[in-house]
GROMACS .gro file of C-alpha atoms in nm:
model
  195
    1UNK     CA    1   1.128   6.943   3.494
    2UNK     CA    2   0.762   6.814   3.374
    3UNK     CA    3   0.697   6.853   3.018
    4UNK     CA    4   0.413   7.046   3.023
    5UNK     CA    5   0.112   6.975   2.946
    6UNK     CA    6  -0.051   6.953   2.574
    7UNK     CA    7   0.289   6.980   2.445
    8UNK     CA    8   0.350   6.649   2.193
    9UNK     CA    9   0.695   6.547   2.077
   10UNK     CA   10   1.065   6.615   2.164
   11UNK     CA   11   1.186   6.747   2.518
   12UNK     CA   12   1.197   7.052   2.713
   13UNK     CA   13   1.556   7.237   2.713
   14UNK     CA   14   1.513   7.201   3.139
   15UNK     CA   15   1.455   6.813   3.037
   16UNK     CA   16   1.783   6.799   2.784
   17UNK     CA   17   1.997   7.029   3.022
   18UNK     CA   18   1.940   6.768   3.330
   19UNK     CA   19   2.006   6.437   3.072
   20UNK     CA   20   2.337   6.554   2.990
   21UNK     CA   21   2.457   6.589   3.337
   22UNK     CA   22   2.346   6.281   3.405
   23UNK     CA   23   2.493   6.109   3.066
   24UNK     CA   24   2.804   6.305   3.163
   25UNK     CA   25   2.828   6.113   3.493
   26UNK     CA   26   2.705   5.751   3.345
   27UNK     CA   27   2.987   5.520   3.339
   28UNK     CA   28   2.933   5.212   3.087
   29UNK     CA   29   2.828   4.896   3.205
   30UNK     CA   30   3.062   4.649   2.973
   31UNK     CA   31   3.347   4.915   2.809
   32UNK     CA   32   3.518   4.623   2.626
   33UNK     CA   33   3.196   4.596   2.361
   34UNK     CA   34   3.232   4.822   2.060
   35UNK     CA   35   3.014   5.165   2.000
   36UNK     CA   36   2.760   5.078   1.747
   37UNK     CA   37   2.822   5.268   1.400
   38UNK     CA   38   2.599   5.492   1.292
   39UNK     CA   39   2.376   5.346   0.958
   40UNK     CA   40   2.527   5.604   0.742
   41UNK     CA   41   2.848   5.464   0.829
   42UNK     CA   42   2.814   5.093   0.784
   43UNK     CA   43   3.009   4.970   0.478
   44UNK     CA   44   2.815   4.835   0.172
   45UNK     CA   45   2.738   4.463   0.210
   46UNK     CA   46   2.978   4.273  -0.054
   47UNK     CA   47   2.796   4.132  -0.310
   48UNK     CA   48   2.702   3.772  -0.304
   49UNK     CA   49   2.920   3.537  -0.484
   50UNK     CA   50   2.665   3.389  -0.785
   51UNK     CA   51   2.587   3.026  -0.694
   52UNK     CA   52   2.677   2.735  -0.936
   53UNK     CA   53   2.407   2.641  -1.149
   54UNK     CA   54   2.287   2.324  -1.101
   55UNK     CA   55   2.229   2.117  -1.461
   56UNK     CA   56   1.888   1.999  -1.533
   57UNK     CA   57   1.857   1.578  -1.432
   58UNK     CA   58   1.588   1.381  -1.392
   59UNK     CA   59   1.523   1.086  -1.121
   60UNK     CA   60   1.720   0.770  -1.255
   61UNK     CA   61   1.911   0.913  -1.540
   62UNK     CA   62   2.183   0.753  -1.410
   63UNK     CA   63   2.067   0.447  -1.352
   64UNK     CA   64   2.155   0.107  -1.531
   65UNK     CA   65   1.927   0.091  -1.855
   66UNK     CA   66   1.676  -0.225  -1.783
   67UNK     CA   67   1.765  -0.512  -1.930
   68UNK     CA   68   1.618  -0.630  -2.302
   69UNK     CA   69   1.295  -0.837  -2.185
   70UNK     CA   70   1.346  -1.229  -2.227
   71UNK     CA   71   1.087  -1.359  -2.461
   72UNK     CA   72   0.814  -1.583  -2.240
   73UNK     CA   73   0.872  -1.938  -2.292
   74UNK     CA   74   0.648  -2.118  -2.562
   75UNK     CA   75   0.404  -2.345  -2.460
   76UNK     CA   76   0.395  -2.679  -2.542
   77UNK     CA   77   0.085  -2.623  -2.782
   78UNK     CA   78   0.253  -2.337  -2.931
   79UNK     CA   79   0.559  -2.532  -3.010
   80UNK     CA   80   0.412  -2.838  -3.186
   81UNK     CA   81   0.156  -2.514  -3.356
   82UNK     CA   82   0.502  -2.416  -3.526
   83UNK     CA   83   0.622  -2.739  -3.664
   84UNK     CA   84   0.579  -2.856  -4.019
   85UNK     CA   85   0.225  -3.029  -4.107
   86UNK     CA   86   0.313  -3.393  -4.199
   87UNK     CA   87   0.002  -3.533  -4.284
   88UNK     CA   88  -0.314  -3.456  -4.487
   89UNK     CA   89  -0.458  -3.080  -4.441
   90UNK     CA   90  -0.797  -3.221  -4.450
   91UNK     CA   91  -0.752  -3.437  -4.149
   92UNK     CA   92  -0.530  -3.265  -3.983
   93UNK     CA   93  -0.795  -2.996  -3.974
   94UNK     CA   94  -1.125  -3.170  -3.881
   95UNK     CA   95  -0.879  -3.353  -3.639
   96UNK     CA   96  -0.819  -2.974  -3.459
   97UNK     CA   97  -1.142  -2.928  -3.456
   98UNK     CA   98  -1.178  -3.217  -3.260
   99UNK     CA   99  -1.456  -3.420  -3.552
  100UNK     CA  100  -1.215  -3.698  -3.530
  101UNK     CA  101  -1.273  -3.964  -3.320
  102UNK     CA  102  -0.950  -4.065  -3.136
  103UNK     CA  103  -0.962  -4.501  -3.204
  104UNK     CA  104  -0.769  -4.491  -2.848
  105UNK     CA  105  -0.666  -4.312  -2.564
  106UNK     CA  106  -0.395  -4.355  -2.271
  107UNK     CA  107  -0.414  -4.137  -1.961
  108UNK     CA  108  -0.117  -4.055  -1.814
  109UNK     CA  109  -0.251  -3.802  -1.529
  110UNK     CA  110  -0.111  -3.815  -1.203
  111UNK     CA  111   0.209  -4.047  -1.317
  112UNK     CA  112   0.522  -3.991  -1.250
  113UNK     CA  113   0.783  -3.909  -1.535
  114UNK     CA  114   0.988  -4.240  -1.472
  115UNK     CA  115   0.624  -4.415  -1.454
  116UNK     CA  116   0.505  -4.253  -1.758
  117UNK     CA  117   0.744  -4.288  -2.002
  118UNK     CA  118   0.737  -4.680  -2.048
  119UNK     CA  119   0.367  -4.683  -2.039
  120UNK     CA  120   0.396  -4.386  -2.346
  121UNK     CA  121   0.588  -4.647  -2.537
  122UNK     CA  122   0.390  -4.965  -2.523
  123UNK     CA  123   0.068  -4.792  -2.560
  124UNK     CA  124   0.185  -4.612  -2.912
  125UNK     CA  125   0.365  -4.934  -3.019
  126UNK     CA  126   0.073  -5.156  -2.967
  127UNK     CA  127  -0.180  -4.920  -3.135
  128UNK     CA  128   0.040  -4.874  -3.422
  129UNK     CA  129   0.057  -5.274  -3.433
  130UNK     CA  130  -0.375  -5.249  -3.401
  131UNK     CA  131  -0.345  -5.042  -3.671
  132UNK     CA  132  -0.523  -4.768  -3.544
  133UNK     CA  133  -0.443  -4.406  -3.684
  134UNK     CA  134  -0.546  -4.148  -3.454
  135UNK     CA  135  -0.465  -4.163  -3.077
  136UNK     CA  136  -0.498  -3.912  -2.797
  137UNK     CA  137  -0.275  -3.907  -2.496
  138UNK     CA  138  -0.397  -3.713  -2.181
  139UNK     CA  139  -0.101  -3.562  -1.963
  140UNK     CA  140  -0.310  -3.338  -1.740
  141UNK     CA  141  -0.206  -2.969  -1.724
  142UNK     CA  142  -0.091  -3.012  -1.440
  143UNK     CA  143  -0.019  -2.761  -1.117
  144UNK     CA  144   0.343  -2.735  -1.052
  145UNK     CA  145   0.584  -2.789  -0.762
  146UNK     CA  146   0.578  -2.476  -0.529
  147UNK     CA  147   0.809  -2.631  -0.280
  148UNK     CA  148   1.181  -2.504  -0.226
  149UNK     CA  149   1.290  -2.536  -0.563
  150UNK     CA  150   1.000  -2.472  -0.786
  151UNK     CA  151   0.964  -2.674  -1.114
  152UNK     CA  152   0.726  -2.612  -1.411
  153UNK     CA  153   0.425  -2.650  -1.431
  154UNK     CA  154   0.295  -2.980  -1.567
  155UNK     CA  155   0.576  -3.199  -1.618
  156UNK     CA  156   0.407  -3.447  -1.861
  157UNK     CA  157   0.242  -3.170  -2.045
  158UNK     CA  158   0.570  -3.088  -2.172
  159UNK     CA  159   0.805  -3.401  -2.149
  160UNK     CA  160   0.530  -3.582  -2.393
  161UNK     CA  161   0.625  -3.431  -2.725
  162UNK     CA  162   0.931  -3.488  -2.638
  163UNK     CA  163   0.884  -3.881  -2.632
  164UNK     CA  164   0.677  -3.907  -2.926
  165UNK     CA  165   0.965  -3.710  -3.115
  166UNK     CA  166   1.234  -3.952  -2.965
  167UNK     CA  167   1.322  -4.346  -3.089
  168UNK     CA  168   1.200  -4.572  -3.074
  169UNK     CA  169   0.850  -4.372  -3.122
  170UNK     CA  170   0.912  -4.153  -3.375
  171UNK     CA  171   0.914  -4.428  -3.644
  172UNK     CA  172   0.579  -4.450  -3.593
  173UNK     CA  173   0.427  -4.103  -3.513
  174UNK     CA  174   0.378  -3.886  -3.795
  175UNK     CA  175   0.221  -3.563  -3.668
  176UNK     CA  176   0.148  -3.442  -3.246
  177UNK     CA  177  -0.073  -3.193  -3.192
  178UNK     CA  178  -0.246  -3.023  -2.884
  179UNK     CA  179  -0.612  -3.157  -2.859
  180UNK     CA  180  -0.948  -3.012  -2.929
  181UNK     CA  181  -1.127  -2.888  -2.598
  182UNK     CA  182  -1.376  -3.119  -2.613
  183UNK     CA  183  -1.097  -3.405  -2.600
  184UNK     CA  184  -0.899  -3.264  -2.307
  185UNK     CA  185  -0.756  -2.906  -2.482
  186UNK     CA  186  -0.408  -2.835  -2.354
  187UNK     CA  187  -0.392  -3.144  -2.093
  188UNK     CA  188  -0.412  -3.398  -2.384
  189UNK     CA  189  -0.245  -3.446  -2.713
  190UNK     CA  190  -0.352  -3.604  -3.009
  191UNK     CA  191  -0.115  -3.853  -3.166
  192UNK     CA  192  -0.200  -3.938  -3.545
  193UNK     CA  193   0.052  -4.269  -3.632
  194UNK     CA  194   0.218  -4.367  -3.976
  195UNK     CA  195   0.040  -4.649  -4.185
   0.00000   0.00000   0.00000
């Protein structure tokens, strides 16, 4: 019943002789499972259904388009910069450059708009009564509000153009512009008044 010795590979006929009794006597452990099919008898595997194609995208094509970019608002300087030169090219130049001399000067800094805006008045009225022709108003540039309900920055800076533009000072203003550095640059104005 040994395979003998030396002898690779399949078994003996005494080995397959004694295997079929005993397969012939086996009884199966779970009969309700099914016999397993031989390879060659297996069916084909169906073929695959093709998958969808998914069409080419890229990240946030469908996404709102941004919105058109609000131009930044103009700075005081850059708004008087774009108004109309009423006054002599030569002076208004060397004034720029800051050569001129203002003949007076009010300094608004730290006021309060309420504060400010009388004080604006009977300063330009009573230098235009002087006589004098070139003034310069300092505002300050001031630093902003940063509380609850930010405001801009530098209140004066920007209500002051305003004023001299308004009655009853505009009778007697002829040309604003922002000051030379060495007079205060954009925290001052110069104020040059009608004869």
């Amino acid at each position: 019943m040994g395979r003998r010795q030396g002898r690779q590979g399949g078994l003996t006929p005494e080995d397959r002789e004694l295997w079929a009794r005993v397969a012939r006597t086996a009884v199966p452990m779970h009969p309700e499972r099914p016999k397993p099919v031989e390879p060659e008898a297996r069916p084909a595997p169906k073929p695959a259904a093709p998958r969808p194609r998914i069409p080419d995208f890229s990240i946030g094509q469908m996404a709102a388009p941004k919105p058109a970019a609000l131009p930044a608002p103009s700075s005081p300087a850059q708004r008087l910069a774009q108004q109309a030169l009423r006054m002599d090219h030569k002076i208004h130049r060397r004034m720029s450059q800051g050569k001129l001399p203002p003949e007076a000067r009010l300094d608004l800094h730290g006021m309060t708009l309420a504060a400010a805006h009388p004080e604006l008045i009977g300063f330009i009225l009573s230098c235009h009564a002087r006589g004098h022709r070139l003034v310069l108003v300092i505002t300050g540039k001031g630093k902003g509000d940063h509380g609850p309900l930010p405001t801009r920055p530098g209140a004066l800076r920007h209500q002051v153009p305003h004023w001299l533009h308004m009655p009853p000072l505009s009778a007697v203003v002829q040309q604003v512009t922002p000051a030379h550095y060495r007079h205060g640059g954009e925290g001052a104005y110069y104020v040059y008044l009608r004869r």
